[in-house]
PDB file of C-alpha atoms in Angstrom:
ATOM      1  CA  UNK A  81      -0.190  -0.288   0.085  1.00 54.00           C
ATOM      2  CA  UNK A  82       1.094   3.493  -1.016  1.00 79.00           C
ATOM      3  CA  UNK A  83       3.045   5.575   2.120  1.00 85.00           C
ATOM      4  CA  UNK A  84       0.036   8.320   2.219  1.00 85.00           C
ATOM      5  CA  UNK A  85      -2.523   5.577   2.356  1.00 83.00           C
ATOM      6  CA  UNK A  86      -0.802   3.927   5.055  1.00 82.00           C
ATOM      7  CA  UNK A  87      -0.569   7.224   6.984  1.00 78.00           C
ATOM      8  CA  UNK A  88      -4.144   7.682   6.339  1.00 74.00           C
ATOM      9  CA  UNK A  89      -4.995   4.208   8.005  1.00 70.00           C
ATOM     10  CA  UNK A  90      -2.821   4.170  10.823  1.00 66.00           C
ATOM     11  CA  UNK A  91      -2.943   7.877  12.171  1.00 56.00           C
ATOM     12  CA  UNK A  92      -6.035  10.307  13.227  1.00 59.00           C
ATOM     13  CA  UNK A  93      -7.257  10.555   9.236  1.00 68.00           C
ATOM     14  CA  UNK A  94      -6.982  13.707   6.789  1.00 70.00           C
ATOM     15  CA  UNK A  95      -7.129  15.777   9.751  1.00 66.00           C
ATOM     16  CA  UNK A  96      -3.682  14.179  10.933  1.00 79.00           C
ATOM     17  CA  UNK A  97      -0.704  16.461  11.069  1.00 84.00           C
ATOM     18  CA  UNK A  98       1.611  14.068  10.072  1.00 85.00           C
ATOM     19  CA  UNK A  99      -1.007  13.284   7.069  1.00 86.00           C
ATOM     20  CA  UNK A 100      -0.872  17.212   6.259  1.00 87.00           C
ATOM     21  CA  UNK A 101       2.654  17.592   6.541  1.00 89.00           C
ATOM     22  CA  UNK A 102       3.218  14.560   3.927  1.00 90.00           C
ATOM     23  CA  UNK A 103       0.557  15.994   1.707  1.00 92.00           C
ATOM     24  CA  UNK A 104       2.546  19.310   1.921  1.00 92.00           C
ATOM     25  CA  UNK A 105       5.736  17.823   0.869  1.00 93.00           C
ATOM     26  CA  UNK A 106       4.346  16.513  -1.851  1.00 93.00           C
ATOM     27  CA  UNK A 107       2.748  19.715  -3.502  1.00 93.00           C
ATOM     28  CA  UNK A 108       4.666  22.601  -2.332  1.00 92.00           C
ATOM     29  CA  UNK A 109       3.578  24.851  -4.470  1.00 89.00           C
ATOM     30  CA  UNK A 110      -0.595  23.617  -3.600  1.00 94.00           C
ATOM     31  CA  UNK A 111      -2.511  24.707  -0.540  1.00 94.00           C
ATOM     32  CA  UNK A 112      -4.498  22.205   1.751  1.00 90.00           C
ATOM     33  CA  UNK A 113      -8.031  23.868   2.325  1.00 73.00           C
ATOM     34  CA  UNK A 114     -11.025  24.545   3.061  1.00 66.00           C
ATOM     35  CA  UNK A 115     -10.797  25.775  -0.083  1.00 59.00           C
ATOM     36  CA  UNK A 116     -12.191  28.682   0.949  1.00 58.00           C
ATOM     37  CA  UNK A 117     -14.614  31.545  -0.560  1.00 53.00           C
ATOM     38  CA  UNK A 118     -14.488  31.655  -4.510  1.00 55.00           C
ATOM     39  CA  UNK A 119     -12.737  34.239  -6.168  1.00 57.00           C
ATOM     40  CA  UNK A 120     -14.527  36.789  -8.513  1.00 59.00           C
ATOM     41  CA  UNK A 121     -15.615  35.882 -11.639  1.00 63.00           C
ATOM     42  CA  UNK A 122     -14.020  37.527 -14.688  1.00 67.00           C
ATOM     43  CA  UNK A 123     -16.593  37.201 -18.487  1.00 70.00           C
ATOM     44  CA  UNK A 124     -14.574  36.576 -21.188  1.00 81.00           C
ATOM     45  CA  UNK A 125     -16.339  39.009 -24.332  1.00 76.00           C
ATOM     46  CA  UNK A 126     -16.692  35.762 -25.798  1.00 84.00           C
ATOM     47  CA  UNK A 127     -18.929  34.291 -23.053  1.00 91.00           C
ATOM     48  CA  UNK A 128     -21.720  36.679 -25.242  1.00 90.00           C
ATOM     49  CA  UNK A 129     -21.803  34.120 -27.935  1.00 94.00           C
ATOM     50  CA  UNK A 130     -21.676  30.604 -25.179  1.00 96.00           C
ATOM     51  CA  UNK A 131     -25.904  29.657 -26.021  1.00 95.00           C
ATOM     52  CA  UNK A 132     -25.298  29.780 -29.719  1.00 96.00           C
ATOM     53  CA  UNK A 133     -22.053  27.578 -30.441  1.00 97.00           C
ATOM     54  CA  UNK A 134     -23.916  25.213 -27.557  1.00 98.00           C
ATOM     55  CA  UNK A 135     -26.455  25.084 -30.120  1.00 97.00           C
ATOM     56  CA  UNK A 136     -24.505  25.360 -33.239  1.00 97.00           C
ATOM     57  CA  UNK A 137     -21.764  22.768 -32.367  1.00 97.00           C
ATOM     58  CA  UNK A 138     -22.771  21.240 -28.860  1.00 98.00           C
ATOM     59  CA  UNK A 139     -19.533  23.124 -27.047  1.00 98.00           C
ATOM     60  CA  UNK A 140     -17.615  25.641 -27.099  1.00 98.00           C
ATOM     61  CA  UNK A 141     -14.779  27.852 -25.897  1.00 97.00           C
ATOM     62  CA  UNK A 142     -13.736  29.158 -21.851  1.00 97.00           C
ATOM     63  CA  UNK A 143     -10.629  31.755 -22.482  1.00 96.00           C
ATOM     64  CA  UNK A 144      -8.810  32.772 -20.044  1.00 95.00           C
ATOM     65  CA  UNK A 145     -10.160  30.630 -17.576  1.00 97.00           C
ATOM     66  CA  UNK A 146      -7.042  30.244 -15.688  1.00 96.00           C
ATOM     67  CA  UNK A 147      -4.180  32.455 -15.294  1.00 96.00           C
ATOM     68  CA  UNK A 148      -0.502  31.528 -16.496  1.00 97.00           C
ATOM     69  CA  UNK A 149       0.808  31.232 -12.734  1.00 96.00           C
ATOM     70  CA  UNK A 150      -2.270  28.572 -11.640  1.00 96.00           C
ATOM     71  CA  UNK A 151      -2.232  26.843 -14.728  1.00 98.00           C
ATOM     72  CA  UNK A 152       1.482  26.140 -13.907  1.00 97.00           C
ATOM     73  CA  UNK A 153       0.837  25.360 -10.063  1.00 97.00           C
ATOM     74  CA  UNK A 154      -2.060  22.578 -10.908  1.00 98.00           C
ATOM     75  CA  UNK A 155       0.109  21.465 -14.129  1.00 98.00           C
ATOM     76  CA  UNK A 156       2.767  20.662 -11.298  1.00 97.00           C
ATOM     77  CA  UNK A 157       0.363  19.611  -8.788  1.00 97.00           C
ATOM     78  CA  UNK A 158      -0.955  16.101 -11.318  1.00 98.00           C
ATOM     79  CA  UNK A 159       3.105  15.664 -12.180  1.00 97.00           C
ATOM     80  CA  UNK A 160       3.776  15.656  -8.711  1.00 96.00           C
ATOM     81  CA  UNK A 161       1.003  13.091  -7.779  1.00 96.00           C
ATOM     82  CA  UNK A 162       2.059  10.914 -10.276  1.00 97.00           C
ATOM     83  CA  UNK A 163       5.291  11.451  -9.278  1.00 95.00           C
ATOM     84  CA  UNK A 164       4.338  10.456  -5.909  1.00 94.00           C
ATOM     85  CA  UNK A 165       3.125   6.802  -7.273  1.00 95.00           C
ATOM     86  CA  UNK A 166      -0.176   7.907  -6.673  1.00 96.00           C
ATOM     87  CA  UNK A 167      -3.142   8.561  -9.128  1.00 97.00           C
ATOM     88  CA  UNK A 168      -3.351  11.885 -11.151  1.00 98.00           C
ATOM     89  CA  UNK A 169      -7.209  12.384  -9.738  1.00 98.00           C
ATOM     90  CA  UNK A 170      -5.461  12.823  -6.316  1.00 97.00           C
ATOM     91  CA  UNK A 171      -4.248  16.380  -6.854  1.00 98.00           C
ATOM     92  CA  UNK A 172      -8.130  17.152  -6.190  1.00 97.00           C
ATOM     93  CA  UNK A 173      -6.973  16.563  -2.152  1.00 95.00           C
ATOM     94  CA  UNK A 174      -5.260  20.263  -2.954  1.00 96.00           C
ATOM     95  CA  UNK A 175      -7.042  23.603  -2.674  1.00 95.00           C
ATOM     96  CA  UNK A 176      -6.622  24.656  -6.058  1.00 96.00           C
ATOM     97  CA  UNK A 177      -8.530  22.390  -8.513  1.00 97.00           C
ATOM     98  CA  UNK A 178     -11.547  23.296  -6.612  1.00 96.00           C
ATOM     99  CA  UNK A 179     -11.532  26.734  -6.954  1.00 95.00           C
ATOM    100  CA  UNK A 180     -10.679  26.665 -10.589  1.00 97.00           C
ATOM    101  CA  UNK A 181     -13.971  24.435 -10.493  1.00 97.00           C
ATOM    102  CA  UNK A 182     -15.994  26.967  -8.650  1.00 96.00           C
ATOM    103  CA  UNK A 183     -14.579  29.790 -10.927  1.00 96.00           C
ATOM    104  CA  UNK A 184     -15.815  27.898 -14.049  1.00 97.00           C
ATOM    105  CA  UNK A 185     -19.423  26.850 -12.574  1.00 97.00           C
ATOM    106  CA  UNK A 186     -19.717  30.350 -11.665  1.00 96.00           C
ATOM    107  CA  UNK A 187     -18.603  31.894 -14.798  1.00 96.00           C
ATOM    108  CA  UNK A 188     -20.763  28.856 -16.631  1.00 97.00           C
ATOM    109  CA  UNK A 189     -23.843  29.990 -15.047  1.00 97.00           C
ATOM    110  CA  UNK A 190     -23.457  33.438 -15.640  1.00 95.00           C
ATOM    111  CA  UNK A 191     -22.424  33.445 -19.512  1.00 96.00           C
ATOM    112  CA  UNK A 192     -25.880  31.000 -20.069  1.00 97.00           C
ATOM    113  CA  UNK A 193     -28.353  33.030 -17.562  1.00 96.00           C
ATOM    114  CA  UNK A 194     -28.898  29.969 -15.048  1.00 97.00           C
ATOM    115  CA  UNK A 195     -27.518  28.663 -12.034  1.00 98.00           C
ATOM    116  CA  UNK A 196     -25.253  25.609 -12.390  1.00 98.00           C
ATOM    117  CA  UNK A 197     -23.728  23.502  -9.414  1.00 98.00           C
ATOM    118  CA  UNK A 198     -21.263  21.196  -9.410  1.00 98.00           C
ATOM    119  CA  UNK A 199     -21.696  17.829  -8.776  1.00 98.00           C
ATOM    120  CA  UNK A 200     -19.086  14.885  -7.743  1.00 98.00           C
ATOM    121  CA  UNK A 201     -17.421  13.851 -11.281  1.00 98.00           C
ATOM    122  CA  UNK A 202     -13.961  15.237 -11.661  1.00 98.00           C
ATOM    123  CA  UNK A 203     -10.609  13.723 -13.041  1.00 98.00           C
ATOM    124  CA  UNK A 204      -6.972  14.817 -13.983  1.00 98.00           C
ATOM    125  CA  UNK A 205      -5.123  14.274 -16.783  1.00 98.00           C
ATOM    126  CA  UNK A 206      -1.741  13.820 -17.500  1.00 98.00           C
ATOM    127  CA  UNK A 207      -0.605  12.436 -20.996  1.00 98.00           C
ATOM    128  CA  UNK A 208       2.735  11.649 -21.799  1.00 98.00           C
ATOM    129  CA  UNK A 209       4.131  11.939 -25.064  1.00 98.00           C
ATOM    130  CA  UNK A 210       3.650   8.381 -26.566  1.00 98.00           C
ATOM    131  CA  UNK A 211       0.106   8.024 -24.691  1.00 97.00           C
ATOM    132  CA  UNK A 212      -3.295   8.945 -25.590  1.00 97.00           C
ATOM    133  CA  UNK A 213      -6.659  10.602 -23.664  1.00 97.00           C
ATOM    134  CA  UNK A 214     -10.075   8.274 -22.882  1.00 97.00           C
ATOM    135  CA  UNK A 215     -11.576   6.703 -26.253  1.00 95.00           C
ATOM    136  CA  UNK A 216     -14.865   8.275 -27.766  1.00 96.00           C
ATOM    137  CA  UNK A 217     -17.815   8.642 -24.788  1.00 97.00           C
ATOM    138  CA  UNK A 218     -20.619  10.485 -23.618  1.00 98.00           C
ATOM    139  CA  UNK A 219     -21.006  12.280 -20.548  1.00 98.00           C
ATOM    140  CA  UNK A 220     -24.632  11.098 -20.379  1.00 98.00           C
ATOM    141  CA  UNK A 221     -26.422   9.062 -22.856  1.00 97.00           C
ATOM    142  CA  UNK A 222     -30.007   9.664 -21.307  1.00 96.00           C
ATOM    143  CA  UNK A 223     -31.736  11.822 -21.141  1.00 97.00           C
ATOM    144  CA  UNK A 224     -31.249  14.051 -24.168  1.00 98.00           C
ATOM    145  CA  UNK A 225     -30.284  17.252 -23.111  1.00 98.00           C
ATOM    146  CA  UNK A 226     -31.330  21.022 -24.043  1.00 98.00           C
ATOM    147  CA  UNK A 227     -29.127  22.328 -26.952  1.00 97.00           C
ATOM    148  CA  UNK A 228     -29.014  26.223 -25.196  1.00 95.00           C
ATOM    149  CA  UNK A 229     -28.789  25.908 -21.695  1.00 98.00           C
ATOM    150  CA  UNK A 230     -28.179  21.753 -21.085  1.00 98.00           C
ATOM    151  CA  UNK A 231     -29.216  20.419 -18.307  1.00 98.00           C
ATOM    152  CA  UNK A 232     -25.544  18.691 -17.786  1.00 98.00           C
ATOM    153  CA  UNK A 233     -22.597  20.157 -18.711  1.00 98.00           C
ATOM    154  CA  UNK A 234     -18.544  18.539 -18.700  1.00 98.00           C
ATOM    155  CA  UNK A 235     -15.578  21.329 -18.258  1.00 98.00           C
ATOM    156  CA  UNK A 236     -12.197  20.372 -19.361  1.00 98.00           C
ATOM    157  CA  UNK A 237      -8.861  22.654 -18.595  1.00 98.00           C
ATOM    158  CA  UNK A 238      -5.955  22.891 -20.015  1.00 98.00           C
ATOM    159  CA  UNK A 239      -3.176  23.749 -17.947  1.00 98.00           C
ATOM    160  CA  UNK A 240      -0.833  23.053 -20.464  1.00 98.00           C
ATOM    161  CA  UNK A 241      -0.924  23.401 -24.043  1.00 98.00           C
ATOM    162  CA  UNK A 242      -3.165  21.459 -26.418  1.00 98.00           C
ATOM    163  CA  UNK A 243      -2.493  21.150 -29.908  1.00 98.00           C
ATOM    164  CA  UNK A 244      -3.333  18.753 -32.092  1.00 98.00           C
ATOM    165  CA  UNK A 245      -0.305  16.497 -31.763  1.00 98.00           C
ATOM    166  CA  UNK A 246      -0.351  16.874 -27.776  1.00 98.00           C
ATOM    167  CA  UNK A 247      -3.339  15.516 -26.995  1.00 98.00           C
ATOM    168  CA  UNK A 248      -6.035  18.109 -27.560  1.00 98.00           C
ATOM    169  CA  UNK A 249      -9.939  17.030 -27.276  1.00 98.00           C
ATOM    170  CA  UNK A 250     -12.030  15.945 -30.431  1.00 98.00           C
ATOM    171  CA  UNK A 251     -15.891  15.505 -30.865  1.00 97.00           C
ATOM    172  CA  UNK A 252     -18.158  15.074 -33.177  1.00 97.00           C
ATOM    173  CA  UNK A 253     -20.440  17.937 -33.861  1.00 97.00           C
ATOM    174  CA  UNK A 254     -23.888  17.445 -32.173  1.00 97.00           C
ATOM    175  CA  UNK A 255     -25.382  17.793 -35.791  1.00 96.00           C
ATOM    176  CA  UNK A 256     -22.465  15.628 -37.392  1.00 95.00           C
ATOM    177  CA  UNK A 257     -23.283  12.623 -35.345  1.00 95.00           C
ATOM    178  CA  UNK A 258     -25.216  10.028 -36.479  1.00 93.00           C
ATOM    179  CA  UNK A 259     -26.015   9.016 -33.056  1.00 95.00           C
ATOM    180  CA  UNK A 260     -27.482  12.570 -31.554  1.00 96.00           C
ATOM    181  CA  UNK A 261     -29.866  12.295 -31.175  1.00 96.00           C
ATOM    182  CA  UNK A 262     -31.661   9.153 -30.990  1.00 95.00           C
ATOM    183  CA  UNK A 263     -29.039   6.359 -31.026  1.00 96.00           C
ATOM    184  CA  UNK A 264     -26.690   8.444 -27.581  1.00 97.00           C
ATOM    185  CA  UNK A 265     -25.524   4.760 -26.723  1.00 96.00           C
ATOM    186  CA  UNK A 266     -23.348   4.154 -29.951  1.00 95.00           C
ATOM    187  CA  UNK A 267     -19.650   5.592 -29.692  1.00 93.00           C
ATOM    188  CA  UNK A 268     -18.163   4.966 -32.768  1.00 88.00           C
ATOM    189  CA  UNK A 269     -16.802   8.265 -33.813  1.00 79.00           C
ATOM    190  CA  UNK A 270     -17.367   9.649 -38.049  1.00 79.00           C
ATOM    191  CA  UNK A 271     -13.861  10.552 -38.573  1.00 80.00           C
ATOM    192  CA  UNK A 272     -14.744  12.614 -41.453  1.00 86.00           C
ATOM    193  CA  UNK A 273     -16.840  14.506 -39.045  1.00 91.00           C
ATOM    194  CA  UNK A 274     -14.349  14.596 -35.886  1.00 95.00           C
ATOM    195  CA  UNK A 275     -13.503  17.886 -35.118  1.00 97.00           C
ATOM    196  CA  UNK A 276      -9.888  18.727 -33.312  1.00 98.00           C
ATOM    197  CA  UNK A 277     -10.429  21.449 -30.914  1.00 98.00           C
ATOM    198  CA  UNK A 278      -6.621  22.852 -29.724  1.00 98.00           C
ATOM    199  CA  UNK A 279      -6.435  25.167 -27.271  1.00 98.00           C
ATOM    200  CA  UNK A 280      -3.746  27.062 -25.240  1.00 98.00           C
ATOM    201  CA  UNK A 281      -3.272  26.806 -21.880  1.00 98.00           C
ATOM    202  CA  UNK A 282      -5.749  28.400 -19.548  1.00 97.00           C
ATOM    203  CA  UNK A 283      -8.701  27.371 -22.015  1.00 98.00           C
ATOM    204  CA  UNK A 284     -11.323  25.867 -20.959  1.00 98.00           C
ATOM    205  CA  UNK A 285     -13.857  23.535 -23.224  1.00 98.00           C
ATOM    206  CA  UNK A 286     -17.339  22.814 -22.082  1.00 98.00           C
ATOM    207  CA  UNK A 287     -19.687  20.751 -23.972  1.00 98.00           C
ATOM    208  CA  UNK A 288     -23.470  19.325 -23.687  1.00 98.00           C
ATOM    209  CA  UNK A 289     -22.698  16.177 -21.820  1.00 98.00           C
ATOM    210  CA  UNK A 290     -24.519  14.086 -24.696  1.00 98.00           C
ATOM    211  CA  UNK A 291     -21.553  15.353 -26.707  1.00 98.00           C
ATOM    212  CA  UNK A 292     -18.928  12.645 -28.140  1.00 97.00           C
ATOM    213  CA  UNK A 293     -15.946  13.309 -27.504  1.00 97.00           C
ATOM    214  CA  UNK A 294     -12.222  12.171 -26.865  1.00 97.00           C
ATOM    215  CA  UNK A 295      -8.588  12.509 -25.778  1.00 98.00           C
ATOM    216  CA  UNK A 296      -6.333  12.764 -28.925  1.00 97.00           C
ATOM    217  CA  UNK A 297      -2.898  11.163 -29.151  1.00 98.00           C
ATOM    218  CA  UNK A 298       0.221  12.938 -27.802  1.00 98.00           C
ATOM    219  CA  UNK A 299       2.945  12.422 -30.354  1.00 98.00           C
ATOM    220  CA  UNK A 300       6.048  10.526 -29.355  1.00 98.00           C
ATOM    221  CA  UNK A 301       8.032  14.208 -30.808  1.00 97.00           C
ATOM    222  CA  UNK A 302       5.498  16.518 -28.698  1.00 97.00           C
ATOM    223  CA  UNK A 303       6.937  19.484 -26.335  1.00 92.00           C
ATOM    224  CA  UNK A 304       5.668  17.827 -23.109  1.00 97.00           C
ATOM    225  CA  UNK A 305       2.558  16.286 -21.801  1.00 98.00           C
ATOM    226  CA  UNK A 306      -1.117  17.696 -21.646  1.00 98.00           C
ATOM    227  CA  UNK A 307      -2.195  18.241 -18.218  1.00 98.00           C
ATOM    228  CA  UNK A 308      -6.065  19.067 -18.098  1.00 98.00           C
ATOM    229  CA  UNK A 309      -8.585  19.190 -15.020  1.00 98.00           C
ATOM    230  CA  UNK A 310     -12.144  18.074 -15.793  1.00 98.00           C
ATOM    231  CA  UNK A 311     -15.416  18.346 -13.562  1.00 98.00           C
ATOM    232  CA  UNK A 312     -19.118  18.563 -14.480  1.00 98.00           C
ATOM    233  CA  UNK A 313     -21.839  21.017 -13.975  1.00 98.00           C
ATOM    234  CA  UNK A 314     -25.625  20.265 -13.284  1.00 98.00           C
ATOM    235  CA  UNK A 315     -28.340  22.813 -13.857  1.00 98.00           C
ATOM    236  CA  UNK A 316     -30.035  23.695 -10.185  1.00 98.00           C
ATOM    237  CA  UNK A 317     -33.131  23.038 -11.094  1.00 98.00           C
ATOM    238  CA  UNK A 318     -32.614  19.926 -13.153  1.00 98.00           C
ATOM    239  CA  UNK A 319     -30.719  18.033 -10.065  1.00 98.00           C
ATOM    240  CA  UNK A 320     -33.269  15.612  -9.241  1.00 98.00           C
ATOM    241  CA  UNK A 321     -34.225  14.558 -12.441  1.00 98.00           C
ATOM    242  CA  UNK A 322     -30.884  13.394 -13.128  1.00 98.00           C
ATOM    243  CA  UNK A 323     -30.253  11.614  -9.757  1.00 98.00           C
ATOM    244  CA  UNK A 324     -27.467  14.149  -8.747  1.00 98.00           C
ATOM    245  CA  UNK A 325     -26.498  15.823  -5.837  1.00 97.00           C
ATOM    246  CA  UNK A 326     -24.997  19.265  -5.407  1.00 98.00           C
ATOM    247  CA  UNK A 327     -21.613  19.302  -4.253  1.00 97.00           C
ATOM    248  CA  UNK A 328     -20.060  22.316  -2.594  1.00 96.00           C
ATOM    249  CA  UNK A 329     -16.385  23.100  -3.548  1.00 95.00           C
ATOM    250  CA  UNK A 330     -16.139  25.512  -0.635  1.00 91.00           C
ATOM    251  CA  UNK A 331     -17.291  23.314   2.077  1.00 92.00           C
ATOM    252  CA  UNK A 332     -15.491  20.270   1.638  1.00 93.00           C
ATOM    253  CA  UNK A 333     -12.967  19.456   4.106  1.00 89.00           C
ATOM    254  CA  UNK A 334      -9.882  17.128   3.666  1.00 90.00           C
ATOM    255  CA  UNK A 335     -11.370  13.620   4.547  1.00 90.00           C
ATOM    256  CA  UNK A 336     -14.401  14.975   2.477  1.00 92.00           C
ATOM    257  CA  UNK A 337     -11.803  15.460  -0.697  1.00 94.00           C
ATOM    258  CA  UNK A 338     -10.057  11.711   0.180  1.00 93.00           C
ATOM    259  CA  UNK A 339     -13.533  10.188  -0.446  1.00 95.00           C
ATOM    260  CA  UNK A 340     -14.887  12.034  -3.855  1.00 97.00           C
ATOM    261  CA  UNK A 341     -11.503  10.905  -4.654  1.00 97.00           C
ATOM    262  CA  UNK A 342     -11.684   7.072  -3.802  1.00 96.00           C
ATOM    263  CA  UNK A 343     -15.608   7.287  -5.119  1.00 98.00           C
ATOM    264  CA  UNK A 344     -14.069   8.790  -8.629  1.00 98.00           C
ATOM    265  CA  UNK A 345     -11.394   5.877  -8.800  1.00 98.00           C
ATOM    266  CA  UNK A 346     -14.021   3.234  -8.511  1.00 98.00           C
ATOM    267  CA  UNK A 347     -16.402   5.349 -10.927  1.00 98.00           C
ATOM    268  CA  UNK A 348     -12.918   5.654 -13.673  1.00 98.00           C
ATOM    269  CA  UNK A 349     -10.137   3.987 -12.182  1.00 98.00           C
ATOM    270  CA  UNK A 350     -10.938   0.280 -14.173  1.00 97.00           C
ATOM    271  CA  UNK A 351      -8.372   0.583 -17.097  1.00 95.00           C
ATOM    272  CA  UNK A 352      -6.429   3.930 -15.743  1.00 97.00           C
ATOM    273  CA  UNK A 353      -2.718   3.532 -16.362  1.00 95.00           C
ATOM    274  CA  UNK A 354      -1.855   5.696 -13.064  1.00 97.00           C
ATOM    275  CA  UNK A 355      -4.373   3.881 -11.431  1.00 97.00           C
ATOM    276  CA  UNK A 356      -3.481   0.170  -9.787  1.00 95.00           C
ATOM    277  CA  UNK A 357      -5.209  -2.729  -8.794  1.00 96.00           C
ATOM    278  CA  UNK A 358      -3.961  -2.169  -5.682  1.00 93.00           C
ATOM    279  CA  UNK A 359      -5.477   1.300  -5.838  1.00 95.00           C
ATOM    280  CA  UNK A 360      -8.627   0.707  -6.531  1.00 97.00           C
ATOM    281  CA  UNK A 361      -8.823  -1.959  -3.794  1.00 95.00           C
ATOM    282  CA  UNK A 362      -8.199   0.883  -1.560  1.00 94.00           C
ATOM    283  CA  UNK A 363     -11.086   2.887  -2.928  1.00 96.00           C
ATOM    284  CA  UNK A 364     -13.527   0.320  -3.395  1.00 97.00           C
ATOM    285  CA  UNK A 365     -12.771  -0.188   0.709  1.00 94.00           C
ATOM    286  CA  UNK A 366     -13.034   2.570   1.559  1.00 94.00           C
ATOM    287  CA  UNK A 367     -16.625   3.544  -0.439  1.00 96.00           C
ATOM    288  CA  UNK A 368     -17.459   0.630   1.158  1.00 96.00           C
ATOM    289  CA  UNK A 369     -16.647   1.437   4.772  1.00 92.00           C
ATOM    290  CA  UNK A 370     -18.366   4.840   4.134  1.00 90.00           C
ATOM    291  CA  UNK A 371     -21.884   3.440   3.045  1.00 92.00           C
ATOM    292  CA  UNK A 372     -21.628   1.112   5.657  1.00 92.00           C
ATOM    293  CA  UNK A 373     -21.583   3.790   8.023  1.00 86.00           C
ATOM    294  CA  UNK A 374     -24.065   5.855   6.696  1.00 82.00           C
ATOM    295  CA  UNK A 375     -26.544   2.686   6.960  1.00 82.00           C
ATOM    296  CA  UNK A 376     -25.570   2.427  10.368  1.00 82.00           C
ATOM    297  CA  UNK A 377     -26.419   5.959  11.746  1.00 75.00           C
ATOM    298  CA  UNK A 378     -29.408   6.016  10.057  1.00 71.00           C
ATOM    299  CA  UNK A 379     -30.541   2.871  11.660  1.00 66.00           C
ATOM    300  CA  UNK A 380     -29.584   4.260  14.772  1.00 58.00           C
ATOM    301  CA  UNK A 381     -31.574   7.656  13.966  1.00 51.00           C
ATOM    302  CA  UNK A 382     -34.466   6.914  11.935  1.00 52.00           C
TER     303      UNK A 382
END
């Protein structure tokens, strides 16, 4: 078992000072929470066309989503976590990924004129030269989502440059997708309809969760890895219909973040190069423990 996981089990848990010291040493440019109040959200002039682009293509860019300094810190964070032998998603133990997610939530809400909330669906990517991103998939296959103000959005933020040869995202625009809207279970990408979405560091992409999308290949001759952080946003009035719960990033304790990371590993970890079988076993065990404790607490306090 990894040293940090052993510390979590052997000590008083995530808030134990020994654990905190080890995590701070792991990624000294990042901070350990709580994440605090969200920063003021700056809109870009191009945000006026977000709804139009979502209708026309199913996806949109959000320029200047993160500053160069923030990008460097977040890119270092995922590299440091991976360098310590942990899955990249452990970067979400730190404040900065949640601050970025909250900023994306607030900016998207203002751009679309509807309140969106974060939900528990995150991952940190580090695609090295010679590797590739996730294969074609959709965030949701049911229900069919509104085109202009989707009930569910996936948000992807590049913290390094992501040109075509460096694992940029690809998609099939909704109107060019033979699986949309009546066969969303289809994931066979039509290469002649595929669209590359190259961006520079600090740019976010947001797309309708029905959109067929995938991560491209990082050329062996690329200038370095592609790093990115992802989030999912639900329109506040659609939480019940979609069966998801709001995640309040500013209220997450370190213990809460450990639980979130474990659940993401259970959901997405199978087959990921940075997630070992031992890590999946740990995550499943922690999730089961939390579910058992919650169930027992409910029985004692009906």
